[in-house]
Backbone as a ProteinNet text record, in pm:
[ID]
protein_1_A
[PRIMARY]
MPHPPEPAVAFGRIPDLGVGAAVADDRPFLDEVLRQHGFEYSPRRDIYLLPPGTAHDTAVQTVAAATQRFQDAGLSVAADPRLVVPPASSTQQSNGPASGLSHDRPRGPQTDSAARSRAATASSPHRPIAPARSFTPEAVPPPAVPQVGVRRHR
[TERTIARY]
85	0	89.5	68.9	153.2	122.4	224.4	206.1	126.1	38.8	-33.5	64.7	30.4	120.8	132.3	246	261.8	158.3	98.3	-2.2	61.8	-9	35.9	8.9	-97	-137.3	-180.1	-145.7	-189.6	-251.5	-370.5	-442.3	-440.7	-431.4	-437.2	-455.2	-483.4	-496	-360.4	-314.3	-186.3	-214.6	-166.2	-192.8	-152.1	-237.3	-218.5	-220.8	-231.9	-235.5	-364.7	-430.1	-554.4	-533.1	-618	-613	-509.1	-422.8	-316.3	-307.4	-233.7	-210.3	-63.1	-5.8	133.3	130	216.5	222.5	353.3	349.2	466.4	569.9	524.8	617.2	559	625.4	583.6	505.4	422.7	339.2	243.6	235.5	144.9	-1	-43.7	-182.8	-216.5	-125.4	-150	-171.5	-83.3	-93.8	-224.6	-258.6	-379.6	-506	-518	-637.6	-646.9	-536.5	-539.8	-578.5	-522.8	-557.4	-703.9	-754.4	-894.6	-988.3	-941.5	-1023.8	-993.8	-920.3	-900.7	-775.3	-690.9	-566.4	-465.8	-388.1	-282.7	-148.3	-51.4	80.3	161.2	224.4	311.9	455.7	531.1	667.4	757	732.1	813.9	797.6	676.1	649.1	645.7	642.1	633.1	508.1	395.4	266.2	158.3	42.7	-73.9	-165.6	-223.9	-312.6	-442.7	-551.5	-675.8	-663.2	-727.6	-715.2	-762.5	-698.9	-745.3	-891.9	-967.8	-1107.8	-1200.6	-1145.6	-1230.6	-1311.9	-1442.3	-1530.5	-1498.3	-1517.8	-1485.8	-1558.9	-1690.4	-1768.3	-1717.2	-1682	-1629	-1495.9	-1410.7	-1281.4	-1300	-1393.3	-1420.2	-1470.7	-1563.9	-1617.2	-1508.9	-1421	-1313.4	-1216.9	-1177.9	-1087.4	-1153.3	-1281.4	-1352.2	-1358.4	-1387.6	-1397.9	-1262	-1156.7	-1023.1	-977.6	-1007.3	-972.1	-1039.9	-1167.1	-1240.5	-1177.2	-1137.2	-1075.1	-942.6	-861.5	-734.5	-758.6	-853.6	-880.8	-937.7	-1018.7	-1070.7	-957.4	-846.8	-729	-636.8	-677.6	-598.7	-488.7	-493.4	-389.7	-433.2	-337.6	-362.5	-359.2	-452.6	-465.1	-472.6	-406.6	-417.8	-484.2	-580	-646.5	-659.6	-614.3	-626.3	-774.2	-827.3	-970.6	-1011.5	-916.4	-949.5	-992.6	-979.8	-1025.3	-1174.7	-1252.5	-1397.3	-1439.6	-1348.9	-1378.6	-1358.1	-1458.7	-1442.8	-1323.4	-1266.6	-1153.4	-1184.1	-1080.7	-1093	-1186.4	-1178.1	-1262.3	-1403.4	-1500.2	-1638.5	-1692.9	-1630.2	-1675.8	-1608.9	-1503.3	-1432.7	-1487.6	-1550.4	-1611.7	-1535.7	-1414.5	-1345.9	-1205.5	-1133.7	-1004	-895.1	-814.5	-701.3	-714.1	-602.4	-595.5	-673.8	-702.9	-769.5	-920.2	-970.8	-1112.8	-1195.1	-1318.8	-1413.9	-1520.7	-1621.2	-1729.9	-1822.9	-1877.3	-1971.1	-2099.9	-2208.9	-2337.9	-2431.3	-2373.7	-2454.4	-2526.6	-2459.9	-2518.1	-2520.2	-2628.1	-2632.7	-2539.1	-2480.5	-2395.4	-2476.9	-2458.9	-2531.8	-2508.4	-2576.5	-2555.6	-2579.2	-2681.5	-2707.7	-2597.3	-2550.8	-2445.7	-2316.1	-2278.3	-2155.9	-2165.1	-2281	-2300.9	-2286.1	-2341.6	-2330.9	-2185.3	-2111	-1969.3	-1892.4	-1922.6	-1855.5	-1890.2	-2015.2	-2058	-1985.2	-1973.5	-1902.1	-1756	-1695	-1554.2	-1534	-1632	-1620	-1616.8	-1682.9	-1680.1	-1545.6	-1461.4	-1330.4	-1239.4	-1262.1	-1181	-1272.1	-1223.2	-1301.8	-1240.7	-1323	-1266.1	-1198.4	-1222.7	-1162.1	-1029.5	-995.4	-868.3	-787.1	-663.8	-583.1	-539.4	-534.4	-480.9	-375.8	-284.6	-180	-212.7	-160	-183.8	-130.3	-196.8	-152.8	-17.2	63.8	195.5	193.9	283.9	294.2	344.9	301.4	341.5	456.9	469.5	577	641.4	771.8	838.4	780.6	733.4	682.9	538.2	472.3	332.8	318.3	384.5	379.6	270.3	153.5	45.1	67.7	1.3	10.7	-54.8	-18	-77.7	-230.4	-298.1	-443.8	-502.5	-431.2	-480.7	-369.8	-396	-290.8	-258.2	-135.1	-92.4	-156.3	-231	-304.5	-220.7	-155.1	-79.3	69.3	142.6	287.9	338.4	421.4	476.2	604.4	609.7	727.3	788.5	920	991.8	1022.8	998.3	1026.6	1136
-117.4	0	123.6	215.1	334.6	428.9	502.5	601.2	718.9	777	896.3	1011.6	1104.2	1217.4	1302.9	1369.4	1463.9	1574.4	1619.5	1726	1857.7	1931.7	2065.2	2163	2135	2220.5	2131	2171	2099.4	2200.4	2168	2253.2	2190	2272.8	2223.8	2337.7	2301.3	2401.5	2412.5	2535.3	2561.7	2627.4	2567.7	2625.9	2773.6	2852.9	2996.9	3078.8	3014.8	3088.9	3067.1	2955	2926.2	2832.5	2846	2757.3	2810.2	2718.6	2756.1	2661.7	2706	2625.4	2634.3	2519.7	2513.7	2469.2	2527	2491.5	2420.1	2331.3	2251.7	2331.2	2431.8	2512.1	2651.2	2731.4	2871.3	2898.5	2802.9	2826.7	2942.3	3036.4	3150.8	3108.9	3000.4	2955.9	2923.4	2859.4	2824.4	2951.2	3048	3175.7	3246.2	3248.3	3316.8	3257.8	3125.6	3061.3	3084.4	3069.4	3089.2	3232.9	3328.9	3469.4	3497.7	3437.9	3457.8	3404	3306.8	3248.2	3308.2	3418.1	3492	3459	3370.1	3339.1	3450.9	3480.2	3581.2	3512	3548.3	3486	3546.6	3461.3	3504.6	3470	3567.2	3536.9	3487.6	3535.9	3494	3344.1	3293.8	3152.2	3068.2	3133.6	3067.9	2980.2	3032.5	2965.2	3069.2	3021.7	3106.7	3084.9	3194.8	3187.5	3260.2	3207	3282.8	3393.9	3506.9	3617.5	3577.6	3633.6	3607.7	3650.6	3572.1	3604.4	3538.7	3462.6	3392.3	3287	3290.8	3194.9	3052.7	2957.7	2817.5	2766.9	2789.8	2743.3	2806	2932.8	3001.8	2940.2	2908.8	2847.2	2711.6	2630.3	2497.9	2514.6	2607.1	2630.7	2682.4	2767.6	2823.3	2714.5	2627.1	2516.7	2425.3	2395	2308.3	2371.5	2500.2	2568.3	2575.7	2608.8	2615.6	2476.9	2375.4	2237.9	2197.7	2230.2	2197.1	2264.4	2388.6	2461.7	2397.1	2358.3	2291.5	2156.8	2079.7	1948.7	1961	2062.7	2085	2113.2	2167.3	2194.8	2073.2	1960.7	1838.5	1827.4	1910.5	1907.8	1821.2	1763.8	1683.8	1774.6	1752.8	1836.3	1747.4	1788.5	1719.6	1815.1	1762.9	1844.2	1759.8	1814	1744.4	1736.4	1615.7	1603.3	1669.5	1698.8	1765.6	1910.3	1961.8	2098.1	2115.5	2009.1	2021.5	2025.2	1991.3	1994.2	2137.1	2195.4	2331.3	2340.7	2461.2	2478.9	2425.7	2393.4	2329	2403.2	2532.8	2609.5	2617.4	2571.4	2572	2713.4	2811.1	2949.4	3018.2	2958.3	3019.8	2960.9	3043.1	2996.7	3045.7	3094	3149.2	3095.4	3149.2	3098.3	3194.6	3155.3	3238.4	3302.1	3362	3415.2	3543.7	3620.4	3748.8	3735.7	3618	3595	3638.8	3671.6	3703.6	3597.2	3618.2	3522	3542.2	3434.1	3440.9	3371.4	3444	3386.6	3389.5	3406.2	3418.2	3289.1	3174.5	3048.4	2951.6	2878.7	2778.4	2663.7	2605.2	2488.4	2367.4	2259.5	2139.2	2032.4	1920.4	1808.3	1844.3	1925.3	1959	2047	2146.4	2235.2	2158.4	2073.7	1995.9	1898.1	1838	1744.5	1816.7	1935.4	2012.5	2048.6	2085.1	2118.1	1995.8	1879.9	1757.5	1725.8	1746.8	1719.5	1810.5	1938	2030.5	1991.2	1952.7	1914.7	1785.9	1696.4	1569.9	1594	1700.2	1729.7	1786.2	1822	1876.4	1770.1	1644.5	1539.1	1440.1	1387.7	1295.5	1157.1	1052.1	918.1	883.5	964.4	938.5	1010.2	1093	1165.1	1127.3	1079.8	1041	1163.9	1148.6	1254.1	1192.7	1274.9	1229.4	1279.6	1215.1	1265.6	1407.5	1488.4	1625.6	1627.2	1724.9	1739	1854.4	1850.3	1955.9	2083.3	2198.4	2324.4	2389.2	2360.9	2419.5	2309.6	2320.2	2215	2197.4	2305.7	2293.7	2244.7	2230.9	2187.1	2057.2	1953.7	1825.7	1739.4	1732.1	1649.7	1503	1413.7	1272.5	1254.4	1149.4	1129.2	1122.6	1188.6	1191.7	1059.2	994.3	869.8	765.5	653.6	552.7	491.6	449.3	384.4	246.8	218.9	94.2	-14.2	19.7	-80.4	-58.9	-164.8	-154.6	-207.2	-130.2	-170.4	-248.1	-366.7	-450.6	-480.5	-475.7	-511.1	-660.3	-726.4	-870.4	-899.2
0	0	0	-94.4	-98.8	17.5	55.8	162.8	108.8	192.2	147.3	129.2	42	20.5	146.6	159.4	270.3	252.6	362	347.7	306.3	224.7	186.3	299.6	377.3	489.6	604.8	727.2	847.1	943.1	994	1088.4	1226.4	1329.3	1465.6	1564.5	1690.4	1796.8	1865.2	1882.6	1946	2080.9	2190.5	2322.1	2327.4	2385.8	2405.8	2276.8	2160	2033.7	1956.9	1978.2	1907.3	1790.2	1690.9	1574.4	1476.5	1432.2	1341	1223.2	1122.7	1003	967.1	936.3	889.5	744.4	663	521.8	491.7	393	358.7	280.6	207.4	127.4	107.6	27	12.4	-116.8	-158.9	-276.6	-249.8	-341.8	-322.7	-303	-365.6	-352.3	-207.4	-135.1	5.3	87.7	68.5	139.8	104.6	-22.5	-68.4	-4.4	-6.3	49	199.3	270.9	416.4	450.9	379.8	406.4	371.4	262.5	226.4	334.2	409.8	515.6	652.6	656.4	780.9	860	810.2	880.2	855.3	957.4	946.2	964.1	879.5	886.6	1000.7	1080.1	1188.3	1148.8	1097.9	1053.1	1167.1	1287.5	1401.2	1429.4	1409.7	1436.5	1309.2	1193.7	1063.5	1052.8	1100.2	1089.8	1063.9	1026	1007.8	1127.3	1178.3	1294.4	1265.7	1320.8	1318.5	1422.4	1399.9	1495.1	1634.9	1739.3	1876	1887.8	1962.3	1982.1	1880.4	1786.3	1689.8	1763.9	1747.2	1814	1769.2	1859.2	1830.2	1706.1	1698.9	1583.5	1453.7	1459.9	1342.6	1300.5	1398	1367	1299.3	1349	1289.8	1146.3	1126	991.7	897.1	948.1	867.1	822.3	915.1	880.5	777.7	796.2	701.6	562.3	555.2	425.6	356.1	430.7	371.6	326.5	406.7	370.7	240.5	228.7	106.6	-14.6	0.7	-111.3	-151	-51.9	-82.4	-149.1	-98	-156.1	-296.9	-321.6	-456.5	-554.4	-504.2	-586.9	-595.8	-533.9	-541.8	-438.3	-334.7	-231.2	-113.3	-46.6	72.8	194.9	286.6	406.1	529.2	636.6	765.4	863.8	938.6	1041.2	1166.3	1277.3	1404.5	1439.8	1458.3	1487.8	1619	1706.7	1833.3	1813	1689.2	1661.7	1683.9	1667	1683	1828.9	1918.9	2062.1	2111.8	2177.9	2229	2324.1	2338.6	2430.3	2569.9	2644.8	2775.8	2871.3	2877	2967.1	2911.1	2987.6	2939.2	2924.8	2989	2975.1	2859.3	2804.5	2692.6	2563.7	2481.5	2357.3	2235.7	2251.7	2136.6	2126.9	2031.6	1992.4	2038.4	2136.1	2171.6	2307.8	2352.3	2486.7	2508	2405.5	2423.2	2410.4	2436.5	2415.1	2534.9	2505.7	2611	2613.5	2694.2	2701.5	2583.9	2535.8	2425.2	2466.8	2462.1	2497.5	2377.6	2255.7	2135.7	2100.6	2117.5	2074.6	2190.8	2204.3	2311	2278.8	2382.2	2365.3	2406.3	2338.5	2373.4	2270.5	2284.2	2193.5	2047.1	2019.1	1879.2	1823.2	1899.2	1852.5	1833.4	1930.5	1918.7	1803.2	1784.2	1673.8	1540.2	1531.3	1407.8	1379.6	1484.1	1465.8	1417.5	1474.5	1430.3	1285.5	1248.4	1110.8	1012.9	1048	959.7	947.4	1057.8	1054.2	976.3	982.3	909.3	759.6	714	571.1	528	624.3	590.8	531.6	564.8	505.8	435.7	329	249.5	257.6	264.2	266.3	134.3	32.5	-97.4	-115.1	-20.4	-25.9	96.7	76.5	192.1	271.5	403	488.4	577.9	621.6	712	851.1	955.8	1091.1	1104.9	1183.4	1205.1	1273.3	1234.1	1295.5	1394.7	1489	1588.6	1521.8	1571.4	1513.4	1590	1717.4	1796.2	1879.4	1904.1	1981.7	2121.2	2182.7	2318.3	2323.3	2209.2	2206.9	2128.8	2174.5	2105.4	2166.9	2100	2154.3	2120.3	2190.2	2153.5	2017.4	1944	1811.9	1822	1729.2	1729.6	1681.3	1591.2	1533.9	1546.1	1612.8	1625	1489.7	1473.5	1350.9	1344.8	1238.6	1228	1160.6	1053.8	978.8	992.1	974.5	976.9	843.8	780.6	652.7	679.1	622.8	640.4	506.1	503.1	380.1	382.8	274.1	268.7	171.4
[MASK]
++++++++++++++++++++++++++++++++++++++++++++++++++++++++++++++++++++++++++++++++++++++++++++++++++++++++++++++++++++++++++++++++++++++++++++++++++++++++++

């Protein structure tokens, strides 16, 4: 079985920074799509970040829309599935350290289910994806998806 291609873009949550995207190279198309979806490039960190205060639901929808655009262009995308889980603090409904409280939308099974459904459309079973990679050395999460198969040379 051939290995899936390396992702052109990887999305994940970065502690204290919010939702970020890392790109495999400096293709202008990658930069253009991320900026069109509200990501801002951080030259100091060499990653793209959604602005502080971006609501969780908005961040999930943004990642799904950008992923769809990349996949429509034939690119491989990795997204950490933990992005659909709201931030740890139940009172924090947004993305990043400068967030305030949000009481605009009720939280509950229907809202969480809808967020999961939107995120599920971000990846297609017909397009291979690779596990999300860490964006910063100090924020190395455990693998999101365990390795199922082992390739052996005979």
